[in-house]
PDB file of C-alpha atoms and ligand atoms in Angstrom:
ATOM      1  CA  MET A   1     135.545 100.199  76.666  1.00 37.00           C
ATOM      2  CA  ALA A   2     134.464  96.598  76.408  1.00 41.00           C
ATOM      3  CA  ALA A   3     130.710  96.191  76.615  1.00 40.00           C
ATOM      4  CA  SER A   4     131.282  93.519  79.280  1.00 54.00           C
ATOM      5  CA  LEU A   5     132.345  96.248  81.689  1.00 72.00           C
ATOM      6  CA  SER A   6     128.773  97.489  81.869  1.00 73.00           C
ATOM      7  CA  GLY A   7     127.732  96.904  85.472  1.00 83.00           C
ATOM      8  CA  ALA A   8     131.315  96.735  86.668  1.00 97.00           C
ATOM      9  CA  VAL A   9     132.213  98.716  89.768  1.00 98.00           C
ATOM     10  CA  ALA A  10     134.822 101.457  90.019  1.00 98.00           C
ATOM     11  CA  VAL A  11     136.143 103.417  92.981  1.00 99.00           C
ATOM     12  CA  VAL A  12     137.566 106.845  92.167  1.00 98.00           C
ATOM     13  CA  THR A  13     139.200 108.748  95.030  1.00 98.00           C
ATOM     14  CA  GLY A  14     138.856 112.515  95.171  1.00 98.00           C
ATOM     15  CA  GLY A  15     135.812 112.279  92.940  1.00 98.00           C
ATOM     16  CA  ASN A  16     134.157 115.478  94.074  1.00 98.00           C
ATOM     17  CA  ARG A  17     136.094 117.811  91.788  1.00 98.00           C
ATOM     18  CA  GLY A  18     138.829 118.132  89.186  1.00 98.00           C
ATOM     19  CA  ILE A  19     140.222 115.248  87.170  1.00 98.00           C
ATOM     20  CA  GLY A  20     138.801 112.590  89.513  1.00 98.00           C
ATOM     21  CA  ASN A  21     135.316 113.945  89.021  1.00 98.00           C
ATOM     22  CA  GLU A  22     135.758 113.801  85.241  1.00 98.00           C
ATOM     23  CA  ILE A  23     137.157 110.251  85.390  1.00 98.00           C
ATOM     24  CA  GLY A  24     134.066 109.244  87.363  1.00 98.00           C
ATOM     25  CA  ARG A  25     131.795 110.935  84.840  1.00 98.00           C
ATOM     26  CA  GLN A  26     133.475 109.183  81.902  1.00 97.00           C
ATOM     27  CA  LEU A  27     133.422 105.765  83.598  1.00 97.00           C
ATOM     28  CA  ALA A  28     129.732 106.199  84.437  1.00 97.00           C
ATOM     29  CA  ALA A  29     129.043 107.152  80.816  1.00 96.00           C
ATOM     30  CA  ARG A  30     130.600 103.816  79.809  1.00 95.00           C
ATOM     31  CA  GLY A  31     128.229 101.875  82.038  1.00 95.00           C
ATOM     32  CA  LEU A  32     130.254 101.362  85.182  1.00 97.00           C
ATOM     33  CA  ARG A  33     128.755 101.856  88.609  1.00 97.00           C
ATOM     34  CA  VAL A  34     131.037 104.444  90.128  1.00 98.00           C
ATOM     35  CA  VAL A  35     131.783 105.085  93.782  1.00 98.00           C
ATOM     36  CA  LEU A  36     132.996 108.668  93.820  1.00 98.00           C
ATOM     37  CA  THR A  37     134.738 109.085  97.135  1.00 98.00           C
ATOM     38  CA  SER A  38     135.118 112.432  98.827  1.00 98.00           C
ATOM     39  CA  ARG A  39     136.074 113.571 102.276  1.00 98.00           C
ATOM     40  CA  HIS A  40     133.116 115.986 102.055  1.00 97.00           C
ATOM     41  CA  VAL A  41     129.875 114.009 101.900  1.00 96.00           C
ATOM     42  CA  ASP A  42     127.864 116.954 100.554  1.00 98.00           C
ATOM     43  CA  GLN A  43     130.314 117.494  97.683  1.00 98.00           C
ATOM     44  CA  GLY A  44     130.349 113.781  96.871  1.00 98.00           C
ATOM     45  CA  GLU A  45     126.565 113.726  96.801  1.00 98.00           C
ATOM     46  CA  ALA A  46     126.427 116.797  94.589  1.00 98.00           C
ATOM     47  CA  ALA A  47     128.864 115.197  92.116  1.00 97.00           C
ATOM     48  CA  CYS A  48     126.745 112.034  92.009  1.00 97.00           C
ATOM     49  CA  ARG A  49     123.526 113.964  91.431  1.00 97.00           C
ATOM     50  CA  ILE A  50     124.995 115.466  88.236  1.00 97.00           C
ATOM     51  CA  ILE A  51     126.001 112.037  86.902  1.00 96.00           C
ATOM     52  CA  ASN A  52     122.760 110.351  87.924  1.00 96.00           C
ATOM     53  CA  ALA A  53     120.685 113.082  86.287  1.00 96.00           C
ATOM     54  CA  VAL A  54     122.124 111.791  82.999  1.00 95.00           C
ATOM     55  CA  HIS A  55     122.519 108.055  83.615  1.00 92.00           C
ATOM     56  CA  GLY A  56     119.944 107.126  86.230  1.00 85.00           C
ATOM     57  CA  ASP A  57     119.624 106.808  89.915  1.00 76.00           C
ATOM     58  CA  LYS A  58     122.330 104.501  91.129  1.00 89.00           C
ATOM     59  CA  ARG A  59     125.064 104.876  88.492  1.00 95.00           C
ATOM     60  CA  ALA A  60     127.121 107.038  90.847  1.00 98.00           C
ATOM     61  CA  THR A  61     127.184 106.843  94.618  1.00 98.00           C
ATOM     62  CA  THR A  62     129.467 108.494  97.086  1.00 98.00           C
ATOM     63  CA  PHE A  63     131.348 107.341 100.146  1.00 98.00           C
ATOM     64  CA  LYS A  64     133.138 109.484 102.689  1.00 98.00           C
ATOM     65  CA  LEU A  65     136.856 108.886 102.372  1.00 98.00           C
ATOM     66  CA  GLU A  66     139.709 110.876 103.802  1.00 98.00           C
ATOM     67  CA  VAL A  67     142.411 108.912 102.023  1.00 98.00           C
ATOM     68  CA  THR A  68     144.912 109.232 104.861  1.00 98.00           C
ATOM     69  CA  ASP A  69     142.456 107.714 107.355  1.00 98.00           C
ATOM     70  CA  GLY A  70     142.899 103.958 107.723  1.00 98.00           C
ATOM     71  CA  GLY A  71     139.473 103.632 109.344  1.00 98.00           C
ATOM     72  CA  ASP A  72     137.820 105.305 106.366  1.00 98.00           C
ATOM     73  CA  ILE A  73     139.677 102.974 104.013  1.00 98.00           C
ATOM     74  CA  GLN A  74     138.559  99.861 105.890  1.00 98.00           C
ATOM     75  CA  ALA A  75     134.998 101.192 105.937  1.00 98.00           C
ATOM     76  CA  LEU A  76     135.142 101.764 102.172  1.00 98.00           C
ATOM     77  CA  ALA A  77     136.348  98.200 101.551  1.00 98.00           C
ATOM     78  CA  ALA A  78     133.545  96.815 103.737  1.00 98.00           C
ATOM     79  CA  HIS A  79     130.998  99.042 101.984  1.00 98.00           C
ATOM     80  CA  VAL A  80     132.034  97.979  98.486  1.00 98.00           C
ATOM     81  CA  ALA A  81     132.021  94.312  99.490  1.00 98.00           C
ATOM     82  CA  ALA A  82     128.587  94.561 101.132  1.00 98.00           C
ATOM     83  CA  VAL A  83     126.839  96.695  98.512  1.00 98.00           C
ATOM     84  CA  PHE A  84     128.430  95.478  95.282  1.00 97.00           C
ATOM     85  CA  GLY A  85     130.287  92.274  96.161  1.00 97.00           C
ATOM     86  CA  ARG A  86     132.907  93.118  93.550  1.00 97.00           C
ATOM     87  CA  LEU A  87     135.445  95.745  92.562  1.00 98.00           C
ATOM     88  CA  ASP A  88     136.714  96.027  89.015  1.00 98.00           C
ATOM     89  CA  VAL A  89     138.509  99.383  88.934  1.00 98.00           C
ATOM     90  CA  LEU A  90     140.388 101.484  91.485  1.00 99.00           C
ATOM     91  CA  VAL A  91     141.530 104.940  90.420  1.00 99.00           C
ATOM     92  CA  ASN A  92     143.925 106.479  92.925  1.00 99.00           C
ATOM     93  CA  ASN A  93     143.294 110.077  91.928  1.00 98.00           C
ATOM     94  CA  ALA A  94     143.243 112.095  95.176  1.00 99.00           C
ATOM     95  CA  GLY A  95     146.458 114.053  95.480  1.00 98.00           C
ATOM     96  CA  ILE A  96     147.963 117.230  96.847  1.00 98.00           C
ATOM     97  CA  GLN A  97     150.664 119.640  95.784  1.00 98.00           C
ATOM     98  CA  ILE A  98     151.567 121.663  98.893  1.00 98.00           C
ATOM     99  CA  ASP A  99     155.184 122.679  98.265  1.00 98.00           C
ATOM    100  CA  PRO A 100     155.368 126.400  99.039  1.00 97.00           C
ATOM    101  CA  LYS A 101     156.130 128.589  96.029  1.00 95.00           C
ATOM    102  CA  GLY A 102     159.866 128.582  95.293  1.00 95.00           C
ATOM    103  CA  SER A 103     160.448 125.574  97.540  1.00 96.00           C
ATOM    104  CA  ARG A 104     163.759 123.771  97.138  1.00 96.00           C
ATOM    105  CA  ALA A 105     164.677 120.300  98.430  1.00 96.00           C
ATOM    106  CA  LEU A 106     167.510 121.752 100.478  1.00 94.00           C
ATOM    107  CA  ASN A 107     165.352 124.156 102.466  1.00 92.00           C
ATOM    108  CA  ALA A 108     161.906 122.557 102.424  1.00 92.00           C
ATOM    109  CA  ASP A 109     160.149 121.738 105.669  1.00 96.00           C
ATOM    110  CA  LEU A 110     160.203 117.977 106.293  1.00 97.00           C
ATOM    111  CA  GLN A 111     156.560 118.106 107.361  1.00 98.00           C
ATOM    112  CA  THR A 112     155.655 119.074 103.798  1.00 98.00           C
ATOM    113  CA  TYR A 113     157.276 115.833 102.619  1.00 98.00           C
ATOM    114  CA  ARG A 114     155.508 113.783 105.299  1.00 98.00           C
ATOM    115  CA  ASP A 115     152.093 115.240 104.509  1.00 98.00           C
ATOM    116  CA  THR A 116     152.598 114.904 100.755  1.00 98.00           C
ATOM    117  CA  PHE A 117     153.754 111.293 101.024  1.00 98.00           C
ATOM    118  CA  GLU A 118     150.821 110.410 103.304  1.00 98.00           C
ATOM    119  CA  THR A 119     148.305 111.505 100.656  1.00 99.00           C
ATOM    120  CA  ASN A 120     150.124 110.816  97.390  1.00 99.00           C
ATOM    121  CA  VAL A 121     151.930 107.550  98.199  1.00 99.00           C
ATOM    122  CA  LEU A 122     150.847 105.847 101.412  1.00 99.00           C
ATOM    123  CA  ALA A 123     147.133 106.398 100.826  1.00 99.00           C
ATOM    124  CA  PRO A 124     147.184 104.742  97.381  1.00 99.00           C
ATOM    125  CA  LEU A 125     149.198 101.887  98.901  1.00 99.00           C
ATOM    126  CA  ALA A 126     146.708 101.465 101.752  1.00 99.00           C
ATOM    127  CA  LEU A 127     143.775 101.584  99.326  1.00 99.00           C
ATOM    128  CA  ILE A 128     145.349  98.941  97.121  1.00 99.00           C
ATOM    129  CA  GLN A 129     146.036  96.740 100.147  1.00 98.00           C
ATOM    130  CA  ALA A 130     142.429  97.079 101.323  1.00 98.00           C
ATOM    131  CA  LEU A 131     140.677  96.699  97.974  1.00 98.00           C
ATOM    132  CA  LEU A 132     142.850  94.186  96.110  1.00 98.00           C
ATOM    133  CA  PRO A 133     141.205  91.155  97.794  1.00 98.00           C
ATOM    134  CA  LEU A 134     137.886  92.117  96.157  1.00 98.00           C
ATOM    135  CA  MET A 135     139.581  92.164  92.758  1.00 98.00           C
ATOM    136  CA  LYS A 136     141.380  88.885  93.376  1.00 97.00           C
ATOM    137  CA  LYS A 137     138.082  87.268  94.312  1.00 96.00           C
ATOM    138  CA  ASN A 138     136.802  87.843  90.771  1.00 95.00           C
ATOM    139  CA  GLY A 139     140.126  87.378  89.002  1.00 97.00           C
ATOM    140  CA  TYR A 140     139.807  90.831  87.464  1.00 98.00           C
ATOM    141  CA  GLY A 141     141.092  94.282  88.308  1.00 98.00           C
ATOM    142  CA  ARG A 142     142.378  97.525  86.843  1.00 98.00           C
ATOM    143  CA  ILE A 143     144.298  99.902  89.107  1.00 99.00           C
ATOM    144  CA  VAL A 144     145.183 103.357  87.823  1.00 99.00           C
ATOM    145  CA  ASN A 145     147.488 105.678  89.744  1.00 99.00           C
ATOM    146  CA  LEU A 146     147.352 109.401  88.899  1.00 98.00           C
ATOM    147  CA  SER A 147     151.011 110.314  88.680  1.00 98.00           C
ATOM    148  CA  SER A 148     152.663 113.301  87.016  1.00 98.00           C
ATOM    149  CA  GLY A 149     155.318 114.245  84.525  1.00 98.00           C
ATOM    150  CA  LEU A 150     156.928 115.966  87.506  1.00 98.00           C
ATOM    151  CA  GLY A 151     157.634 112.480  88.875  1.00 98.00           C
ATOM    152  CA  GLN A 152     159.635 111.372  85.848  1.00 98.00           C
ATOM    153  CA  LEU A 153     163.222 110.586  86.874  1.00 97.00           C
ATOM    154  CA  SER A 154     164.322 111.009  83.266  1.00 97.00           C
ATOM    155  CA  GLU A 155     163.150 114.655  83.348  1.00 93.00           C
ATOM    156  CA  MET A 156     163.839 115.336  87.045  1.00 97.00           C
ATOM    157  CA  THR A 157     164.901 118.819  88.017  1.00 97.00           C
ATOM    158  CA  SER A 158     164.392 121.184  90.958  1.00 96.00           C
ATOM    159  CA  GLY A 159     161.164 122.748  92.199  1.00 96.00           C
ATOM    160  CA  THR A 160     158.122 121.294  94.027  1.00 97.00           C
ATOM    161  CA  PRO A 161     160.415 118.679  95.610  1.00 98.00           C
ATOM    162  CA  ALA A 162     157.893 116.936  97.863  1.00 98.00           C
ATOM    163  CA  TYR A 163     155.366 116.604  95.044  1.00 98.00           C
ATOM    164  CA  ARG A 164     157.971 115.374  92.558  1.00 98.00           C
ATOM    165  CA  MET A 165     159.381 112.799  94.968  1.00 98.00           C
ATOM    166  CA  SER A 166     155.901 111.584  95.907  1.00 98.00           C
ATOM    167  CA  LYS A 167     154.944 110.960  92.293  1.00 98.00           C
ATOM    168  CA  THR A 168     158.240 109.149  91.631  1.00 98.00           C
ATOM    169  CA  ALA A 169     157.457 106.968  94.645  1.00 98.00           C
ATOM    170  CA  LEU A 170     153.938 106.392  93.337  1.00 99.00           C
ATOM    171  CA  ASN A 171     155.480 105.224  90.071  1.00 98.00           C
ATOM    172  CA  ALA A 172     157.678 102.803  92.010  1.00 98.00           C
ATOM    173  CA  LEU A 173     154.633 101.557  93.900  1.00 99.00           C
ATOM    174  CA  THR A 174     152.886 101.005  90.563  1.00 99.00           C
ATOM    175  CA  ARG A 175     155.682  98.784  89.289  1.00 98.00           C
ATOM    176  CA  ILE A 176     156.048  96.880  92.545  1.00 98.00           C
ATOM    177  CA  VAL A 177     152.337  96.079  92.854  1.00 98.00           C
ATOM    178  CA  ALA A 178     152.116  95.213  89.150  1.00 98.00           C
ATOM    179  CA  ALA A 179     154.920  92.707  89.656  1.00 98.00           C
ATOM    180  CA  GLU A 180     153.322  91.260  92.785  1.00 98.00           C
ATOM    181  CA  VAL A 181     149.978  90.593  91.074  1.00 98.00           C
ATOM    182  CA  ARG A 182     151.305  89.546  87.666  1.00 98.00           C
ATOM    183  CA  GLY A 183     149.345  86.626  86.238  1.00 97.00           C
ATOM    184  CA  SER A 184     146.169  87.446  88.205  1.00 96.00           C
ATOM    185  CA  ASN A 185     144.451  89.554  85.499  1.00 98.00           C
ATOM    186  CA  ILE A 186     144.910  92.629  87.675  1.00 98.00           C
ATOM    187  CA  LEU A 187     146.603  95.348  85.636  1.00 98.00           C
ATOM    188  CA  VAL A 188     148.316  98.182  87.501  1.00 99.00           C
ATOM    189  CA  ASN A 189     149.460 101.312  85.708  1.00 99.00           C
ATOM    190  CA  ALA A 190     150.444 104.921  86.340  1.00 99.00           C
ATOM    191  CA  MET A 191     149.554 107.837  84.124  1.00 98.00           C
ATOM    192  CA  SER A 192     150.280 111.521  83.741  1.00 98.00           C
ATOM    193  CA  PRO A 193     147.255 113.671  82.884  1.00 98.00           C
ATOM    194  CA  GLY A 194     149.469 116.510  81.669  1.00 98.00           C
ATOM    195  CA  TRP A 195     149.032 120.056  82.879  1.00 98.00           C
ATOM    196  CA  VAL A 196     145.284 120.275  83.374  1.00 98.00           C
ATOM    197  CA  LYS A 197     142.960 123.170  84.173  1.00 98.00           C
ATOM    198  CA  SER A 198     141.766 122.325  87.704  1.00 98.00           C
ATOM    199  CA  ASP A 199     142.171 123.794  91.169  1.00 98.00           C
ATOM    200  CA  MET A 200     145.614 122.178  91.255  1.00 98.00           C
ATOM    201  CA  GLY A 201     146.640 122.951  87.678  1.00 98.00           C
ATOM    202  CA  GLY A 202     145.286 126.500  87.743  1.00 97.00           C
ATOM    203  CA  PRO A 203     143.476 128.541  85.106  1.00 97.00           C
ATOM    204  CA  PHE A 204     146.386 128.794  82.660  1.00 98.00           C
ATOM    205  CA  ALA A 205     146.872 125.053  82.175  1.00 98.00           C
ATOM    206  CA  PRO A 206     146.491 124.108  78.490  1.00 98.00           C
ATOM    207  CA  ARG A 207     144.606 120.829  78.917  1.00 98.00           C
ATOM    208  CA  THR A 208     140.948 120.267  79.709  1.00 98.00           C
ATOM    209  CA  LEU A 209     139.603 117.922  82.373  1.00 98.00           C
ATOM    210  CA  GLU A 210     138.409 115.650  79.552  1.00 98.00           C
ATOM    211  CA  GLN A 211     141.927 115.415  78.133  1.00 98.00           C
ATOM    212  CA  GLY A 212     143.403 114.835  81.571  1.00 98.00           C
ATOM    213  CA  ALA A 213     140.954 112.056  82.373  1.00 98.00           C
ATOM    214  CA  ASP A 214     141.091 110.215  79.048  1.00 98.00           C
ATOM    215  CA  THR A 215     144.168 108.047  79.622  1.00 98.00           C
ATOM    216  CA  ALA A 216     143.019 107.079  83.122  1.00 99.00           C
ATOM    217  CA  VAL A 217     139.682 105.908  81.713  1.00 98.00           C
ATOM    218  CA  TRP A 218     141.492 104.019  78.953  1.00 98.00           C
ATOM    219  CA  LEU A 219     143.716 102.261  81.505  1.00 98.00           C
ATOM    220  CA  ALA A 220     140.674 101.528  83.668  1.00 98.00           C
ATOM    221  CA  SER A 221     139.133  99.645  80.756  1.00 98.00           C
ATOM    222  CA  LEU A 222     142.127  97.755  79.352  1.00 98.00           C
ATOM    223  CA  PRO A 223     141.320  94.368  77.871  1.00 98.00           C
ATOM    224  CA  ASP A 224     142.713  91.226  79.459  1.00 98.00           C
ATOM    225  CA  GLY A 225     146.373  90.871  78.565  1.00 97.00           C
ATOM    226  CA  GLY A 226     146.820  94.638  78.394  1.00 98.00           C
ATOM    227  CA  PRO A 227     149.891  96.403  79.709  1.00 98.00           C
ATOM    228  CA  SER A 228     150.721  96.423  83.416  1.00 98.00           C
ATOM    229  CA  GLY A 229     153.466  98.182  85.326  1.00 98.00           C
ATOM    230  CA  GLY A 230     153.595 101.003  82.765  1.00 98.00           C
ATOM    231  CA  PHE A 231     153.564 104.796  82.800  1.00 98.00           C
ATOM    232  CA  PHE A 232     151.341 106.486  80.184  1.00 98.00           C
ATOM    233  CA  TYR A 233     150.508 109.893  78.750  1.00 98.00           C
ATOM    234  CA  ASP A 234     147.849 110.315  76.084  1.00 98.00           C
ATOM    235  CA  ARG A 235     147.493 106.514  75.873  1.00 98.00           C
ATOM    236  CA  ALA A 236     151.184 106.039  75.003  1.00 98.00           C
ATOM    237  CA  PRO A 237     154.032 104.799  77.209  1.00 98.00           C
ATOM    238  CA  ILE A 238     156.404 107.458  78.540  1.00 98.00           C
ATOM    239  CA  ALA A 239     159.797 107.264  80.212  1.00 98.00           C
ATOM    240  CA  TRP A 240     159.992 106.768  83.985  1.00 98.00           C
TER     241      TRP A 240
HETATM  242  N1  NAP B 301     146.009 119.297  87.392  1.00 67.60           N
HETATM  243  C1  NAP B 301     147.184 118.969  86.880  1.00 67.60           C
HETATM  244  O1  NAP B 301     147.764 119.717  86.063  1.00 67.60           O
HETATM  245  C2  NAP B 301     147.845 117.673  87.274  1.00 67.60           C
HETATM  246  C3  NAP B 301     149.049 117.352  86.650  1.00 67.60           C
HETATM  247  C4  NAP B 301     149.667 116.140  86.965  1.00 67.60           C
HETATM  248  C5  NAP B 301     149.087 115.280  87.877  1.00 67.60           C
HETATM  249  N2  NAP B 301     147.917 115.615  88.482  1.00 67.60           N
HETATM  250  C6  NAP B 301     147.354 114.665  89.461  1.00 67.60           C
HETATM  251  O2  NAP B 301     146.005 114.380  89.149  1.00 67.60           O
HETATM  252  C7  NAP B 301     145.271 114.108  90.352  1.00 67.60           C
HETATM  253  C8  NAP B 301     144.030 115.008  90.388  1.00 67.60           C
HETATM  254  O3  NAP B 301     144.468 116.349  90.307  1.00 67.60           O
HETATM  255  P1  NAP B 301     143.477 117.577  90.133  1.00 67.60           P
HETATM  256  O4  NAP B 301     144.136 118.534  89.222  1.00 67.60           O
HETATM  257  O5  NAP B 301     142.113 117.118  89.833  1.00 67.60           O
HETATM  258  O6  NAP B 301     143.558 118.185  91.616  1.00 67.60           O
HETATM  259  P2  NAP B 301     142.493 119.028  92.435  1.00 67.60           P
HETATM  260  O7  NAP B 301     141.607 119.778  91.535  1.00 67.60           O
HETATM  261  O8  NAP B 301     143.290 119.762  93.460  1.00 67.60           O
HETATM  262  O9  NAP B 301     141.622 117.875  93.169  1.00 67.60           O
HETATM  263  C9  NAP B 301     142.264 117.036  94.090  1.00 67.60           C
HETATM  264  C10 NAP B 301     141.272 116.031  94.582  1.00 67.60           C
HETATM  265  O10 NAP B 301     141.954 115.195  95.548  1.00 67.60           O
HETATM  266  C11 NAP B 301     141.199 115.213  96.751  1.00 67.60           C
HETATM  267  N3  NAP B 301     142.037 115.029  97.911  1.00 67.60           N
HETATM  268  C12 NAP B 301     143.213 115.620  98.206  1.00 67.60           C
HETATM  269  N4  NAP B 301     143.664 115.200  99.393  1.00 67.60           N
HETATM  270  C13 NAP B 301     142.741 114.324  99.869  1.00 67.60           C
HETATM  271  C14 NAP B 301     142.617 113.559 101.052  1.00 67.60           C
HETATM  272  N5  NAP B 301     143.558 113.589 102.001  1.00 67.60           N
HETATM  273  N6  NAP B 301     141.541 112.745 101.207  1.00 67.60           N
HETATM  274  C15 NAP B 301     140.583 112.714 100.253  1.00 67.60           C
HETATM  275  N7  NAP B 301     140.629 113.421  99.108  1.00 67.60           N
HETATM  276  C16 NAP B 301     141.700 114.220  98.934  1.00 67.60           C
HETATM  277  C17 NAP B 301     140.523 116.572  96.765  1.00 67.60           C
HETATM  278  O11 NAP B 301     139.467 116.573  97.690  1.00 67.60           O
HETATM  279  P3  NAP B 301     139.012 117.915  98.495  1.00 67.60           P
HETATM  280  O12 NAP B 301     138.059 118.639  97.601  1.00 67.60           O
HETATM  281  O13 NAP B 301     138.374 117.371  99.724  1.00 67.60           O
HETATM  282  O14 NAP B 301     140.258 118.704  98.790  1.00 67.60           O
HETATM  283  C18 NAP B 301     140.081 116.670  95.304  1.00 67.60           C
HETATM  284  O15 NAP B 301     138.937 115.891  95.100  1.00 67.60           O
HETATM  285  C19 NAP B 301     146.240 114.350  91.506  1.00 67.60           C
HETATM  286  O16 NAP B 301     146.772 113.133  91.949  1.00 67.60           O
HETATM  287  C20 NAP B 301     147.325 115.205  90.873  1.00 67.60           C
HETATM  288  O17 NAP B 301     148.554 115.085  91.536  1.00 67.60           O
HETATM  289  C21 NAP B 301     147.273 116.789  88.208  1.00 67.60           C
END
């Protein structure tokens, strides 16, 4: 990461556990001030205490954010503006995979799709809408969307239909926003962490949290002129 990012401000959603927590830890280790959001204040505070024990008092702070709650999102934007006056990085990490085991598109409950899209697609969109003005103000921004290989159209097959479709839509959102902000030094990319050992990935996943977080942290710290509107795995472009 560029030394100039020291003191920069990052928001990571779902920062209380899993890959988001590790992304926050790695960004803090590189000198960023990290707002680890969580819908559980106590868990957000606990995550910050661990980071601050290493890096000092204010490196990580938390903010209560249920990502599907528009009021929470507006409050977060106001908080970041008031406390930091800038936002350099937004990592849309919070996500759910709630397809019942064995679920198929043809028999899945539509409510599963609605709930999945609320969290995995509409929440990142709402967060970008709310926080982009702070990036534009400084002519700098890096937005990273945690997608999945399961969202790749080129590899698309059956199983976990709501989750797959939501991540494909998140990829589309990534490209659309990247196109809309092109030329403003705001770079917008999607990444797949791979199959990672977390509550979502389960105990048999082959990849560590560190491996899963690495490409997100890399995208969060791209130099000016870096790629935008791309989809990455292990720091390399992958097919949509
Ligand atoms: N693990 C994998 O193998 C894998 C593979 C591909 C992509 N991904 C993606 O990577 C991201 C992180 O996954 P993970 O493995 O770290 O998952 P995880 O361990 O299940 O953690 C999910 C995080 O998202 C938060 N979250 C979910 N819904 C939320 C909501 N409505 N409001 C606020 N926070 C919410 C959770 O908060 P709570 O603690 O409050 O529930 C938690 O912090 C997700 O977008 C996921 O789709 C993961």
